[in-house]
PDB file of C-alpha atoms in Angstrom:
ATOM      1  CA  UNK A 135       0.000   0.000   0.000  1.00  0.00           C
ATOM      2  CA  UNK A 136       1.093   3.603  -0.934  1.00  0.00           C
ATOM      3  CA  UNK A 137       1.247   6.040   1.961  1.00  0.00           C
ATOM      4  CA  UNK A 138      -0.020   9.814   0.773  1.00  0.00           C
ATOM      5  CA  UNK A 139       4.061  10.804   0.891  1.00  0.00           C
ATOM      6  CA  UNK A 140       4.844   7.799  -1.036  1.00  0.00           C
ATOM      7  CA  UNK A 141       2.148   9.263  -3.676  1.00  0.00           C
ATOM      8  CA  UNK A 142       3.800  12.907  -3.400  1.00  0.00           C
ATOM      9  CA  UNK A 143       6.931  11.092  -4.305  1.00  0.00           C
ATOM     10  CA  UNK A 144       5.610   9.229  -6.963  1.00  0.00           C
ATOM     11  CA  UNK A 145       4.299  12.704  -8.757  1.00  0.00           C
ATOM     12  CA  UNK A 146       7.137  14.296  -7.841  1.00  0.00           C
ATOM     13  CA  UNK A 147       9.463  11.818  -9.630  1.00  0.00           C
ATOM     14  CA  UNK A 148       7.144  11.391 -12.847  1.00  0.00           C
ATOM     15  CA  UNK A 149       6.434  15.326 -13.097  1.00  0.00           C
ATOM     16  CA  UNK A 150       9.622  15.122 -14.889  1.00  0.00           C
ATOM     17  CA  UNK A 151       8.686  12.445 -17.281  1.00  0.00           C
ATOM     18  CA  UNK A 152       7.937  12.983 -20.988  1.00  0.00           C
ATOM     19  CA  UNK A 153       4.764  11.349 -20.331  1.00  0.00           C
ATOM     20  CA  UNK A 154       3.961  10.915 -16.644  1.00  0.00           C
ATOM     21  CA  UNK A 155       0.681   8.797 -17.202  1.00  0.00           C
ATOM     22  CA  UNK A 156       3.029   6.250 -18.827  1.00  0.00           C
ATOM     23  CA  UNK A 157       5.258   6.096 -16.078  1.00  0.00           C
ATOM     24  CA  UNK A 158       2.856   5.284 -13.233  1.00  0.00           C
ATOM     25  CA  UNK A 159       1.870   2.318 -15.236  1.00  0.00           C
ATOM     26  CA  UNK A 160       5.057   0.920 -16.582  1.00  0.00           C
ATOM     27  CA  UNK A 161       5.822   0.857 -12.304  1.00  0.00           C
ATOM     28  CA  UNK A 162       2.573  -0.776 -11.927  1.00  0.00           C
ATOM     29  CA  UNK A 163       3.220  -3.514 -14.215  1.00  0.00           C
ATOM     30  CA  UNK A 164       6.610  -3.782 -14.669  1.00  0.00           C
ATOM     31  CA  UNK A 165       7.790  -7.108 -12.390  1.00  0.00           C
ATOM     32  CA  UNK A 166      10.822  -5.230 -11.368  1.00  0.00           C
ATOM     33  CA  UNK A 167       9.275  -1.982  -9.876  1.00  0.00           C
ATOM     34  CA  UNK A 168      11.511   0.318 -12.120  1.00  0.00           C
ATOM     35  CA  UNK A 169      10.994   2.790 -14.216  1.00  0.00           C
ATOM     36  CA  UNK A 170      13.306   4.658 -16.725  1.00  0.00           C
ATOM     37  CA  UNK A 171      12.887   8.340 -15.736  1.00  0.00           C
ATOM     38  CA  UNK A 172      14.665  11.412 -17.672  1.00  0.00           C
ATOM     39  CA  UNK A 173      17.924  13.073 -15.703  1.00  0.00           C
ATOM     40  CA  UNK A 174      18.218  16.990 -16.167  1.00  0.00           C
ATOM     41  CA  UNK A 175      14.439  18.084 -15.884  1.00  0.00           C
ATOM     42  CA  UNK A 176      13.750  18.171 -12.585  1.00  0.00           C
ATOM     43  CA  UNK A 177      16.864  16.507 -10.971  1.00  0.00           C
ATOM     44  CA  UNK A 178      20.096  15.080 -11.712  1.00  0.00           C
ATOM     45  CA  UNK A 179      22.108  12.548 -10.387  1.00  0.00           C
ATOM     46  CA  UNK A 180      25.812  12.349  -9.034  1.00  0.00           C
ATOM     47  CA  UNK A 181      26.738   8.744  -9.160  1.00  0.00           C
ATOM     48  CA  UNK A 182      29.593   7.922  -6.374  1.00  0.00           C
ATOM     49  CA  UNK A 183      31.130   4.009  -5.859  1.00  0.00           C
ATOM     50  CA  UNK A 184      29.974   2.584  -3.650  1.00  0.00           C
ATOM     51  CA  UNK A 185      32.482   3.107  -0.471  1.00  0.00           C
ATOM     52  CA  UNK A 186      32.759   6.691  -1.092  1.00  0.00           C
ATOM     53  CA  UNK A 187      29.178   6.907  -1.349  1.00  0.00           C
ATOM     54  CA  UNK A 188      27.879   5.321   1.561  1.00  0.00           C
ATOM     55  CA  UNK A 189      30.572   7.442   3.692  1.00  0.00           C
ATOM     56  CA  UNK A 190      29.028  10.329   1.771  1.00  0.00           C
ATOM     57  CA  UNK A 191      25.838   9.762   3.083  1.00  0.00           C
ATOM     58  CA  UNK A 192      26.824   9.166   6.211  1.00  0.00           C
ATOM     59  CA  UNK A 193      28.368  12.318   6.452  1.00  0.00           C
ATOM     60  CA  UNK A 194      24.939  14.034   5.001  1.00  0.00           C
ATOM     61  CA  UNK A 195      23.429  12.878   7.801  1.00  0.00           C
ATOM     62  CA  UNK A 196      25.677  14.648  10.128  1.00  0.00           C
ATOM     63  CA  UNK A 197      25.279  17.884   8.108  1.00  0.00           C
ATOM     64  CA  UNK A 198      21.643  18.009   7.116  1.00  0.00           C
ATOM     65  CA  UNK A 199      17.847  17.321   8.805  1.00  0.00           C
ATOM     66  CA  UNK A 200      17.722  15.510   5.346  1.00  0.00           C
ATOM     67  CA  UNK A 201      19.154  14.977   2.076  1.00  0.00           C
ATOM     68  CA  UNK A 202      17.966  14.801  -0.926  1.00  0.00           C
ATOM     69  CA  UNK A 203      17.071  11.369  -2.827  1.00  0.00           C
ATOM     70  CA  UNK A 204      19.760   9.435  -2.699  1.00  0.00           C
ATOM     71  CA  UNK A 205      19.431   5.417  -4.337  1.00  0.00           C
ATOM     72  CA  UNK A 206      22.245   2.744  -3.820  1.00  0.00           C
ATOM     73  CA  UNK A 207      22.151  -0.314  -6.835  1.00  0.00           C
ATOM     74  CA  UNK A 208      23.274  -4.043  -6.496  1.00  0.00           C
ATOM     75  CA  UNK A 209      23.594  -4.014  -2.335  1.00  0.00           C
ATOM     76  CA  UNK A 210      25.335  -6.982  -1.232  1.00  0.00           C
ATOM     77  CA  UNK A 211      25.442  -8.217   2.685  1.00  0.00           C
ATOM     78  CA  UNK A 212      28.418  -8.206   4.242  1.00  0.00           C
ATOM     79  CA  UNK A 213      28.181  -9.235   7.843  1.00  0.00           C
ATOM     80  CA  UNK A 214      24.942  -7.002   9.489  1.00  0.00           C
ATOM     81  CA  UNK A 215      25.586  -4.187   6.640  1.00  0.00           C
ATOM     82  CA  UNK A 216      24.258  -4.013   2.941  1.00  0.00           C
ATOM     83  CA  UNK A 217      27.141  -2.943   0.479  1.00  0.00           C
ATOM     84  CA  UNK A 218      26.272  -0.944  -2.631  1.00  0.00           C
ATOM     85  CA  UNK A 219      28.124  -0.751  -5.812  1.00  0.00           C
ATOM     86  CA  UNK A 220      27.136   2.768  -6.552  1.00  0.00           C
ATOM     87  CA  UNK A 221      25.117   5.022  -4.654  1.00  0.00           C
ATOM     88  CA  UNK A 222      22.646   8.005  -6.645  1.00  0.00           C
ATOM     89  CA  UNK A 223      22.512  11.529  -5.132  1.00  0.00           C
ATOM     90  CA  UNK A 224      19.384  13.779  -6.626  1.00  0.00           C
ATOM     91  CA  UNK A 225      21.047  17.285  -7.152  1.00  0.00           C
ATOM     92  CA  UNK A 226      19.644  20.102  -8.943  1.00  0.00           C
ATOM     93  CA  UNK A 227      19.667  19.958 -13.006  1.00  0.00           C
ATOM     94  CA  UNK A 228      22.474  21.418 -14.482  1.00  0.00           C
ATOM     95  CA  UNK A 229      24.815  20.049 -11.903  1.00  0.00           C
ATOM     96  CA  UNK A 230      25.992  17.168 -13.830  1.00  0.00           C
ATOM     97  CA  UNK A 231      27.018  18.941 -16.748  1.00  0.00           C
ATOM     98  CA  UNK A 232      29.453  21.370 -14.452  1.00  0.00           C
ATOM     99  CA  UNK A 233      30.757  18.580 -12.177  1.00  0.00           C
ATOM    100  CA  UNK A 234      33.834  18.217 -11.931  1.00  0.00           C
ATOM    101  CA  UNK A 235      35.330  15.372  -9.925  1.00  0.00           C
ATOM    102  CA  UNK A 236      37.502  11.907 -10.359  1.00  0.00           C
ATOM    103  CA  UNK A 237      35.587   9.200  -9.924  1.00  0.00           C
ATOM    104  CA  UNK A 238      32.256  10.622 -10.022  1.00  0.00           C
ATOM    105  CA  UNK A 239      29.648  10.236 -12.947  1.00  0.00           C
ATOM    106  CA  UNK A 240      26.553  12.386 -13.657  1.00  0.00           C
ATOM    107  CA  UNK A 241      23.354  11.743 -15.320  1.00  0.00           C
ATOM    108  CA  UNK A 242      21.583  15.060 -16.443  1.00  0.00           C
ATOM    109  CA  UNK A 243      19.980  16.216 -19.081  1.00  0.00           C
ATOM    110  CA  UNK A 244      20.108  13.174 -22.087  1.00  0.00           C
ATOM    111  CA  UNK A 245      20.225  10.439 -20.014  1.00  0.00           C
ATOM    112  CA  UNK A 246      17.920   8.174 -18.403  1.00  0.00           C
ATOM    113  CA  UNK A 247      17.789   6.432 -14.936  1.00  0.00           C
ATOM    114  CA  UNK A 248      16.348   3.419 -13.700  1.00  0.00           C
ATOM    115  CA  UNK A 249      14.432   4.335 -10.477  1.00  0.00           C
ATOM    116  CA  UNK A 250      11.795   2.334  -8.221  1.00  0.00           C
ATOM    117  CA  UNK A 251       8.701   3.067  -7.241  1.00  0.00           C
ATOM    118  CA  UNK A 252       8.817   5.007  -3.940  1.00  0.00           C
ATOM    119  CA  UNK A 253       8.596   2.693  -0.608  1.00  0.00           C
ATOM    120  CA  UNK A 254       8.589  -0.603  -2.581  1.00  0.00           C
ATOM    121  CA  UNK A 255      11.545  -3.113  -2.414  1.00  0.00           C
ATOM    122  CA  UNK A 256      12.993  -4.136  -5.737  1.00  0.00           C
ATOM    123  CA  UNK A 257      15.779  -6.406  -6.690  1.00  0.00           C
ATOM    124  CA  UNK A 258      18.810  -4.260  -7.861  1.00  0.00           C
ATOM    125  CA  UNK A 259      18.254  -0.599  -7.376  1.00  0.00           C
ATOM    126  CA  UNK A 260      16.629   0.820  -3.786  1.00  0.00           C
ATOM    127  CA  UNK A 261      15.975   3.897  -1.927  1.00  0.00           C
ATOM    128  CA  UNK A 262      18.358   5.074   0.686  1.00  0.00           C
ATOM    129  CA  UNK A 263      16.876   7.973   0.882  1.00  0.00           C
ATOM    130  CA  UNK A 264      13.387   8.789  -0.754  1.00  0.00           C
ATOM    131  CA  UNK A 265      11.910  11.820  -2.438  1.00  0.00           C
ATOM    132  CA  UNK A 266      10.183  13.852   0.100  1.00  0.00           C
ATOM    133  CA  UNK A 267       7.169  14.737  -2.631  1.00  0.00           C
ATOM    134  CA  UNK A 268       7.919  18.339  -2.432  1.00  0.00           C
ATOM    135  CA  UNK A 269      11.411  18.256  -4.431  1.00  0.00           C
ATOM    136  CA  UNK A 270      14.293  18.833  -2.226  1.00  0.00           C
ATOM    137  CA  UNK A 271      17.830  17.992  -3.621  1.00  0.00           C
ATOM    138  CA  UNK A 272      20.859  17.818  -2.137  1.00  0.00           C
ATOM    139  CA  UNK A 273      22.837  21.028  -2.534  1.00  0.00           C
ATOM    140  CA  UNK A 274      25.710  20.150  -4.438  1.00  0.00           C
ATOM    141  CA  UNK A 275      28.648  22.164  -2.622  1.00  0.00           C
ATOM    142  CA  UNK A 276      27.447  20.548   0.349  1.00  0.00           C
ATOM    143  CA  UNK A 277      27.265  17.419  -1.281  1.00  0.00           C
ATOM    144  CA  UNK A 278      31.227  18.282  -2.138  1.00  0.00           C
ATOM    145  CA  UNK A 279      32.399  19.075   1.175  1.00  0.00           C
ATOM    146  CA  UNK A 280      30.514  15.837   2.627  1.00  0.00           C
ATOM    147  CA  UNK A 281      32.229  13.705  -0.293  1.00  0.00           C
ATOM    148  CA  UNK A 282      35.703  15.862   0.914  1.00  0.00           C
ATOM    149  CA  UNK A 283      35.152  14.490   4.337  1.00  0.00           C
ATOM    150  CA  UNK A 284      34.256  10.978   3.501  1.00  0.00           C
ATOM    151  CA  UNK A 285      36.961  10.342   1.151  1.00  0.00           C
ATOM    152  CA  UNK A 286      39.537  11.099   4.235  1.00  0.00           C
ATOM    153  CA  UNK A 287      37.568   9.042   6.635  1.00  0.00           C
ATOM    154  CA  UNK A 288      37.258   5.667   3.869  1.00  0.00           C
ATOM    155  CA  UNK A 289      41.776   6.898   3.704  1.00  0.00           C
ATOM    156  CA  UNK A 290      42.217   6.624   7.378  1.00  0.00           C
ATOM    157  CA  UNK A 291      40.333   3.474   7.650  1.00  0.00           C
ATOM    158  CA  UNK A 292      42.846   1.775   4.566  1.00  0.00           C
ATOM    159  CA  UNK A 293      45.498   3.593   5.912  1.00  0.00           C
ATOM    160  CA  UNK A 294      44.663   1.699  10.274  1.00  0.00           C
ATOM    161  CA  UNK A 295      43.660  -1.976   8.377  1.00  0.00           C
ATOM    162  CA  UNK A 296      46.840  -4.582   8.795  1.00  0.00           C
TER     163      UNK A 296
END
């Protein structure tokens, strides 16, 4: 069942969509729960690996009440904690085309991303942090200085492993 934020999310999401009607029922009745939704309209996305990222958003946390969407793909368990191999942060459009960064990749306006419906569990690609319904994005220079500071904590934990 779809809570009312959940359905804020869901318009939210396909407001961006060449044709939103379409997208509500390709996640209706597509088996996996995804849809392909159009970068650089409404959002972007700053794709991180998977370390990186997950320290990223751990460092989000620290800085902000809440961040903007943020979806991890292909999570693996290791031990009580699910690994990711990449991790999606929702930025403002226009962001991927200036970004500047090693090891980052952007999806903005031209590409496509493959995004679940909001509050359901799918196989590959899940919300870490879903849309709020009323648009907020991660800013991205706040995004950067998170990334700055999770980069040196994922180096001092290689740097203390035997």
């Amino acid at each position: 069942m779809t809570t009312p934020v959940d359905k804020a999310a869901v318009e939210w999401l396909v407001s961006g969509a060449p044709d939103p009607d379409a997208s509500r029922w390709e996640w209706e009745h597509n088996p996996l729960g995804v849809v392909l939704l159009p970068a650089g309209r409404r959002w972007d996305v700053l794709i991180l690996p998977g370390e990186l990222g997950q320290a990223t958003l751990d460092v989000l946390h620290l800085l902000l009440e809440r961040p903007g969407p943020v979806l991890g793909d292909f999570g693996t368990t290791s031990g009580s904690r699910t690994v990711f191999g990449r991790l999606g942060f929702f930025v403002p459009p226009g962001t991927a085309s200036r970004w500047v960064g090693t090891g980052v990749r952007g999806a903005g306006r031209g590409t496509w991303i493959v995004v679940p419906y909001p509050g359901r569990a799918t196989g590959g690609v899940r919300w870490l942090v879903l849309p709020d319904g009323e648009g907020t994005l991660t800013d991205p220079a706040v995004l950067e200085l998170a990334m700055h500071e999770a980069a040196a904590r994922v180096a001092a934990e290689e740097g203390g492993r035997p």
